[in-house]
Amino acid sequence: MSAGAALAARALGAAGPVAATLALYLLARALHRRARAVLLSPLLVVPAVLVTALLRLHVPYARYMQGGRLLGDALGPVTVAFAVPLYRHRALLRRHAAELAAGLACGCLVAVSSSVALARAAGLGGAVALSMAPRSITTPLAMAAASAIGGVPSLAAVFVIVTALVGIVLGRVLVRRLPLASPLSRGALLGLGAHGAGTAQAMELGPVEGTVAGLVMICAGLLVLALAPALRGLLATAVRASLP
Amino acid sequence: MPTPRLRLLLQLALLVPFWAGGALLSSGLHLPVPGGVVGLGLLLAALAVGLVRVEWLADGAEWLFRHMLLFFIPAAVGVVDYPELFGREGLRAVAAIAISTALAMAATGAAVEWVSRRRGARA
């Protein structure tokens, strides 16, 4: 096969997965606009349909990723774009540095440690449990953190999605039930607990809640990613020491 | 005056050099930080010194955040390689995530509320 033919074959192999993912995404988004149920979220529906299709058609994941990788690469620019809200709201970040730092420290500590501990208690394997450590941070950062911690990036992406779905339900209840007087604490709760999905929910509560949730989401991601090399040894020891 | 669509494309294109520069720096200097995060730092620095104006990319960033979900679907599909998670083990994983999420949310809300009340009382 000539180089040109090989290139054409690769492009064709990549086009299928990209087109299928894109079409399902647009369809699921349109559906979700009409019926806003958590179980109809494109977050759940699109991966579920794709997983079922791959299993039914006996297409290996590596084959799907020939195209899927192209979409995944866009998470790089997404990460770069996080600089925009950080810069725009630098005054708010400075004014409430103490509150936000306290929330980030407590929230990240509880999220990471309880994820891994509960995963082990539930009898999940070491690599699976480690992939759960960054589940409360936004996907592009969680995948990088997972590989630095010794987990599996794609499993981390799945756990981040499950966190979003669970967080949409829990966030609504907790924001209503907990005695939180400040929009700052409501926003931080949603942004740290349920990253992007929480931020979207916080936007509906109010502009301050939404902005704070977005900022906390980004800062929590950067914090966990920065601590990932240190967490690696710590969590590996904890996972080995835990029973199953 | 560029059309809105062209404007969006230009705004998205402006992110690419920061991403590429970040990736080059990250791999060239063997930094423990992924290229995207280095790019974030570079862009933040460029905004701070006034090399780039925030309105040059605000709409592009907004658009990316709105469609971020599309870009991580391929990674999530990777769960096909872990069939054990389709059964009981998966349900236990969901339960662990639910409890941990509630704990992390409560801890965050309480910590922020506590500090903001203390600061409010002092002021």
Coordinates of C-alpha atoms in Angstrom, one line a residue:
Chain A
M1 CA 0.0 0.0 0.0
S2 CA 1.3 3.4 -0.9
A3 CA 1.8 6.1 1.7
G4 CA -1.1 8.1 0.3
A5 CA -3.4 5.1 0.5
A6 CA -2.4 4.4 4.0
L7 CA -3.0 7.9 5.0
A8 CA -6.5 7.8 3.3
A9 CA -7.3 4.6 5.2
R10 CA -6.4 6.2 8.5
A11 CA -8.4 9.2 7.8
L12 CA -11.4 7.0 6.9
G13 CA -10.9 5.0 10.0
A14 CA -10.9 8.1 12.1
A15 CA -13.9 9.7 10.4
G16 CA -16.4 7.0 11.5
P17 CA -15.9 7.3 15.3
V18 CA -15.7 11.2 15.1
A19 CA -19.0 11.4 13.1
A20 CA -20.8 8.9 15.3
T21 CA -19.7 10.6 18.5
L22 CA -20.6 14.1 17.2
A23 CA -24.0 12.9 15.8
L24 CA -24.9 11.2 19.1
Y25 CA -23.8 14.3 21.1
L26 CA -26.0 16.7 19.0
L27 CA -29.0 14.3 19.2
A28 CA -28.7 13.8 22.9
R29 CA -28.3 17.6 23.5
A30 CA -31.5 18.3 21.5
L31 CA -33.3 15.5 23.5
H32 CA -32.1 16.8 26.8
R33 CA -33.3 20.3 26.0
R34 CA -36.9 19.0 25.8
A35 CA -36.8 16.7 28.8
R36 CA -34.4 17.9 31.5
A37 CA -34.1 14.6 33.4
V38 CA -30.7 13.6 34.9
L39 CA -31.0 10.1 33.3
L40 CA -31.4 11.7 29.9
S41 CA -28.2 13.8 30.3
P42 CA -25.9 13.5 27.3
L43 CA -23.3 12.9 29.9
L44 CA -24.8 9.5 30.5
V45 CA -26.6 8.7 27.2
V46 CA -23.8 9.2 24.7
P47 CA -21.1 7.1 26.4
A48 CA -23.7 4.4 27.2
V49 CA -24.9 4.2 23.5
L50 CA -21.3 4.2 22.3
V51 CA -20.2 1.5 24.7
T52 CA -23.2 -0.7 23.8
A53 CA -22.4 -0.2 20.1
L54 CA -18.7 -1.1 20.4
L55 CA -19.6 -4.3 22.4
R56 CA -22.4 -5.3 20.0
L57 CA -20.3 -4.7 16.9
H58 CA -17.1 -6.2 18.4
V59 CA -15.1 -3.1 17.8
P60 CA -12.1 -2.8 20.1
Y61 CA -11.7 0.4 22.0
A62 CA -8.3 1.1 20.4
R63 CA -10.0 1.0 17.0
Y64 CA -12.6 3.6 18.1
M65 CA -9.9 5.8 19.6
Q66 CA -8.2 6.2 16.2
G67 CA -10.9 8.9 15.7
G68 CA -11.9 9.4 19.4
R69 CA -8.4 10.7 20.1
L70 CA -8.9 13.7 17.8
L71 CA -11.9 14.8 19.9
G72 CA -10.0 14.1 23.1
D73 CA -7.1 16.3 22.0
A74 CA -9.4 19.3 22.3
L75 CA -9.2 19.0 26.1
G76 CA -5.8 20.7 25.8
P77 CA -7.2 24.0 24.5
V78 CA -10.0 23.7 27.1
T79 CA -7.4 23.6 29.9
V80 CA -5.7 26.6 28.4
A81 CA -9.0 28.5 28.3
F82 CA -9.4 28.1 32.0
A83 CA -7.1 31.1 32.2
V84 CA -9.9 33.3 31.0
P85 CA -12.3 33.0 34.0
L86 CA -9.3 33.0 36.5
Y87 CA -8.1 36.3 35.0
R88 CA -11.5 37.9 34.7
H89 CA -12.4 37.3 38.3
R90 CA -9.0 37.9 39.8
A91 CA -10.5 40.6 42.0
L92 CA -13.1 38.2 43.5
L93 CA -10.4 35.5 44.0
R94 CA -8.2 38.0 45.9
R95 CA -11.1 39.4 48.0
H96 CA -12.3 36.0 49.1
A97 CA -8.9 34.2 49.1
A98 CA -9.3 33.0 52.7
E99 CA -12.8 31.5 52.3
L100 CA -12.0 29.9 49.0
A101 CA -8.6 28.5 50.3
A102 CA -10.4 26.9 53.3
G103 CA -13.1 25.4 51.1
L104 CA -10.6 24.1 48.6
A105 CA -8.3 22.5 51.2
C106 CA -11.1 20.8 53.1
G107 CA -13.1 19.8 50.0
C108 CA -10.1 18.3 48.1
L109 CA -8.9 16.5 51.2
V110 CA -12.3 14.9 51.9
A111 CA -13.0 14.2 48.2
V112 CA -9.7 12.5 47.5
S113 CA -9.3 10.5 50.7
S114 CA -13.0 9.4 51.0
S115 CA -13.1 8.4 47.3
V116 CA -10.2 6.0 47.7
A117 CA -11.2 4.7 51.1
L118 CA -14.8 4.1 50.1
A119 CA -13.7 2.5 46.8
R120 CA -11.5 0.0 48.8
A121 CA -14.2 -0.6 51.3
A122 CA -16.5 -1.4 48.4
G123 CA -14.1 -4.1 47.3
L124 CA -12.8 -2.3 44.2
G125 CA -9.3 -3.1 42.9
G126 CA -6.2 -0.9 43.5
A127 CA -6.0 0.7 40.0
V128 CA -9.8 1.3 40.0
A129 CA -9.6 2.9 43.5
L130 CA -6.7 5.1 42.5
S131 CA -8.6 6.2 39.4
M132 CA -11.3 7.4 41.8
A133 CA -9.0 9.8 43.6
P134 CA -9.4 12.8 41.2
R135 CA -13.1 12.1 40.4
S136 CA -14.3 15.4 41.9
I137 CA -12.3 17.6 39.5
T138 CA -13.0 18.6 35.9
T139 CA -12.2 15.9 33.3
P140 CA -9.2 17.4 31.5
L141 CA -7.4 17.9 34.8
A142 CA -8.7 14.7 36.3
M143 CA -7.3 12.6 33.5
A144 CA -3.8 14.1 33.9
A145 CA -4.0 13.7 37.7
A146 CA -5.2 10.1 37.4
S147 CA -2.1 9.1 35.4
A148 CA 0.2 11.0 37.8
I149 CA -1.4 9.2 40.8
G150 CA -1.1 5.8 39.2
G151 CA -4.7 5.3 38.1
V152 CA -6.2 4.9 34.6
P153 CA -7.2 8.2 32.8
S154 CA -10.2 6.7 31.0
L155 CA -11.6 5.2 34.2
A156 CA -11.1 8.6 35.9
A157 CA -13.2 10.1 33.1
V158 CA -16.0 7.7 33.8
F159 CA -15.9 8.4 37.5
V160 CA -15.9 12.1 36.9
I161 CA -19.1 11.6 34.8
V162 CA -20.7 9.5 37.5
T163 CA -19.8 12.2 40.1
A164 CA -21.5 14.8 37.9
L165 CA -24.7 12.8 37.6
V166 CA -24.8 12.0 41.3
G167 CA -23.8 15.6 42.2
I168 CA -26.7 17.1 40.2
V169 CA -29.1 15.3 42.6
L170 CA -27.1 15.6 45.8
G171 CA -26.2 19.3 45.2
R172 CA -29.8 20.3 44.9
V173 CA -30.7 18.6 48.2
L174 CA -27.6 19.8 50.2
V175 CA -27.8 23.5 49.0
R176 CA -31.4 23.5 50.2
R177 CA -30.9 21.6 53.5
L178 CA -27.6 22.9 54.8
P179 CA -27.7 26.3 56.7
L180 CA -25.5 28.1 54.2
A181 CA -26.1 31.9 54.3
S182 CA -23.4 33.0 51.8
P183 CA -23.6 32.6 48.0
L184 CA -19.9 31.9 48.3
S185 CA -20.4 28.7 50.2
R186 CA -23.3 27.5 48.0
G187 CA -21.2 28.1 44.9
A188 CA -18.1 26.4 46.3
L189 CA -20.1 23.4 47.4
L190 CA -21.4 22.8 43.9
G191 CA -18.2 23.6 42.1
L192 CA -16.0 21.4 44.3
G193 CA -18.5 18.6 44.6
A194 CA -19.7 18.3 41.0
H195 CA -17.3 20.4 38.8
G196 CA -18.9 21.4 35.5
A197 CA -22.3 20.0 36.2
G198 CA -22.3 21.7 39.6
T199 CA -21.2 25.0 38.0
A200 CA -24.1 24.8 35.6
Q201 CA -26.5 24.3 38.5
A202 CA -24.9 27.1 40.5
M203 CA -25.5 29.5 37.5
E204 CA -29.2 28.8 38.0
L205 CA -28.9 29.9 41.7
G206 CA -27.3 33.2 40.8
P207 CA -24.4 35.0 39.2
V208 CA -22.2 35.0 42.3
E209 CA -22.8 31.3 42.9
G210 CA -22.1 30.4 39.3
T211 CA -18.9 32.4 39.1
V212 CA -17.6 31.0 42.4
A213 CA -18.5 27.5 41.4
G214 CA -16.5 27.8 38.2
L215 CA -13.5 29.3 39.9
V216 CA -13.5 26.6 42.6
M217 CA -13.8 23.9 40.0
I218 CA -10.7 25.2 38.2
C219 CA -8.7 25.8 41.4
A220 CA -9.6 22.4 42.8
G221 CA -8.4 20.8 39.6
L222 CA -5.1 22.6 39.6
L223 CA -4.6 21.9 43.4
V224 CA -5.2 18.1 43.0
L225 CA -3.0 18.0 39.9
A226 CA -0.2 19.8 41.7
L227 CA -0.5 17.4 44.7
A228 CA -0.7 14.3 42.4
P229 CA 3.0 13.3 42.6
A230 CA 2.9 13.5 46.4
L231 CA -0.4 11.7 46.5
R232 CA 0.9 8.9 44.4
G233 CA 3.1 7.4 47.1
L234 CA 0.7 8.1 49.9
L235 CA -2.3 6.6 48.2
A236 CA -0.4 3.6 46.9
T237 CA 0.6 2.8 50.5
A238 CA -3.0 3.2 51.7
V239 CA -4.4 1.0 48.9
R240 CA -1.8 -1.7 49.7
A241 CA -2.6 -1.6 53.4
S242 CA -6.3 -1.8 52.9
L243 CA -7.7 -5.3 52.9
P244 CA -9.4 -6.5 49.7
Chain B
M1 CA -15.9 43.3 10.7
P2 CA -15.7 39.5 10.8
T3 CA -18.9 37.4 11.0
P4 CA -19.7 35.9 14.4
R5 CA -18.7 32.4 13.2
L6 CA -15.3 33.6 11.9
R7 CA -14.8 35.6 15.1
L8 CA -15.4 32.4 17.1
L9 CA -12.9 30.5 14.9
L10 CA -10.3 33.2 15.4
Q11 CA -10.8 33.2 19.1
L12 CA -10.4 29.4 19.3
A13 CA -7.3 29.7 17.0
L14 CA -5.7 32.1 19.5
L15 CA -5.7 29.4 22.1
V16 CA -3.7 27.0 19.9
P17 CA -0.3 28.7 20.2
F18 CA -0.6 28.7 24.0
W19 CA -1.5 25.0 24.0
A20 CA 1.3 24.1 21.6
G21 CA 3.8 26.3 23.4
G22 CA 2.7 24.7 26.7
A23 CA 3.1 21.2 25.3
L24 CA 6.5 21.9 23.8
L25 CA 7.7 23.4 27.1
S26 CA 6.2 20.5 29.1
S27 CA 7.9 17.8 27.0
G28 CA 11.1 19.7 26.3
L29 CA 11.8 20.5 29.9
H30 CA 10.4 17.3 31.2
L31 CA 8.0 19.2 33.5
P32 CA 5.7 17.2 35.8
V33 CA 2.8 19.4 34.6
P34 CA 0.8 18.6 31.4
G35 CA 1.1 20.9 28.4
G36 CA -2.4 22.2 28.8
V37 CA -1.7 23.5 32.3
V38 CA 1.6 25.1 31.2
G39 CA -0.4 26.7 28.4
L40 CA -2.9 28.0 31.0
G41 CA 0.0 29.6 32.9
L42 CA 1.4 31.1 29.7
L43 CA -2.0 32.6 28.8
L44 CA -2.5 33.9 32.3
A45 CA 0.9 35.6 32.1
A46 CA 0.1 37.1 28.6
L47 CA -3.2 38.5 30.0
A48 CA -1.5 39.9 33.1
V49 CA 1.2 41.8 31.1
G50 CA -1.4 43.0 28.5
L51 CA 0.0 41.0 25.6
V52 CA -3.4 39.5 25.0
R53 CA -6.7 41.2 25.9
V54 CA -9.3 39.0 27.6
E55 CA -12.1 40.0 25.1
W56 CA -10.0 38.5 22.3
L57 CA -10.8 35.0 23.7
A58 CA -13.7 35.3 26.1
D59 CA -16.3 34.0 23.6
G60 CA -14.1 31.2 22.3
A61 CA -13.5 30.0 25.9
E62 CA -17.2 30.2 26.7
W63 CA -18.0 28.1 23.6
L64 CA -15.4 25.5 24.6
F65 CA -16.7 25.2 28.1
R66 CA -20.2 24.8 26.8
H67 CA -19.2 21.9 24.6
M68 CA -16.5 20.4 26.8
L69 CA -18.6 17.3 27.4
L70 CA -18.1 16.3 23.7
F71 CA -14.4 16.2 24.1
F72 CA -14.3 13.8 27.0
I73 CA -16.8 11.3 25.8
P74 CA -14.1 9.3 23.9
A75 CA -12.2 8.8 27.2
A76 CA -15.3 7.7 29.0
V77 CA -16.0 5.1 26.4
G78 CA -12.8 3.5 27.6
V79 CA -14.9 1.8 30.3
V80 CA -15.6 -0.9 27.7
D81 CA -12.2 -2.4 28.6
Y82 CA -13.4 -2.9 32.2
P83 CA -16.4 -5.2 31.9
E84 CA -16.3 -6.0 35.6
L85 CA -17.7 -2.5 36.2
F86 CA -21.0 -3.3 34.3
G87 CA -22.3 -5.5 37.1
R88 CA -22.4 -5.4 40.9
E89 CA -18.9 -3.8 41.2
G90 CA -20.2 -0.9 39.2
L91 CA -23.1 -0.3 41.5
R92 CA -20.7 -0.4 44.5
A93 CA -18.5 2.1 42.7
V94 CA -21.5 4.4 42.2
A95 CA -22.5 4.1 45.9
A96 CA -18.9 5.0 47.0
I97 CA -19.0 8.0 44.7
A98 CA -22.3 9.2 46.0
I99 CA -21.2 9.0 49.7
S100 CA -17.9 10.6 48.9
T101 CA -19.5 13.4 46.9
A102 CA -22.0 14.2 49.7
L103 CA -19.1 14.3 52.2
A104 CA -16.9 16.6 50.0
M105 CA -19.8 18.9 49.3
A106 CA -20.7 19.3 52.9
A107 CA -17.1 19.8 54.0
T108 CA -16.6 22.5 51.3
G109 CA -19.8 24.3 52.1
A110 CA -19.1 24.2 55.9
A111 CA -15.5 25.4 55.6
V112 CA -16.4 28.4 53.3
E113 CA -19.4 29.3 55.5
W114 CA -17.3 29.1 58.7
V115 CA -14.5 31.4 57.4
S116 CA -16.9 33.9 55.8
R117 CA -18.9 34.2 59.1
R118 CA -15.7 34.8 61.0
R119 CA -14.5 37.4 58.6
G120 CA -18.0 38.9 58.5
A121 CA -18.0 39.1 62.3
R122 CA -14.6 40.8 62.4
A123 CA -15.5 43.4 59.7

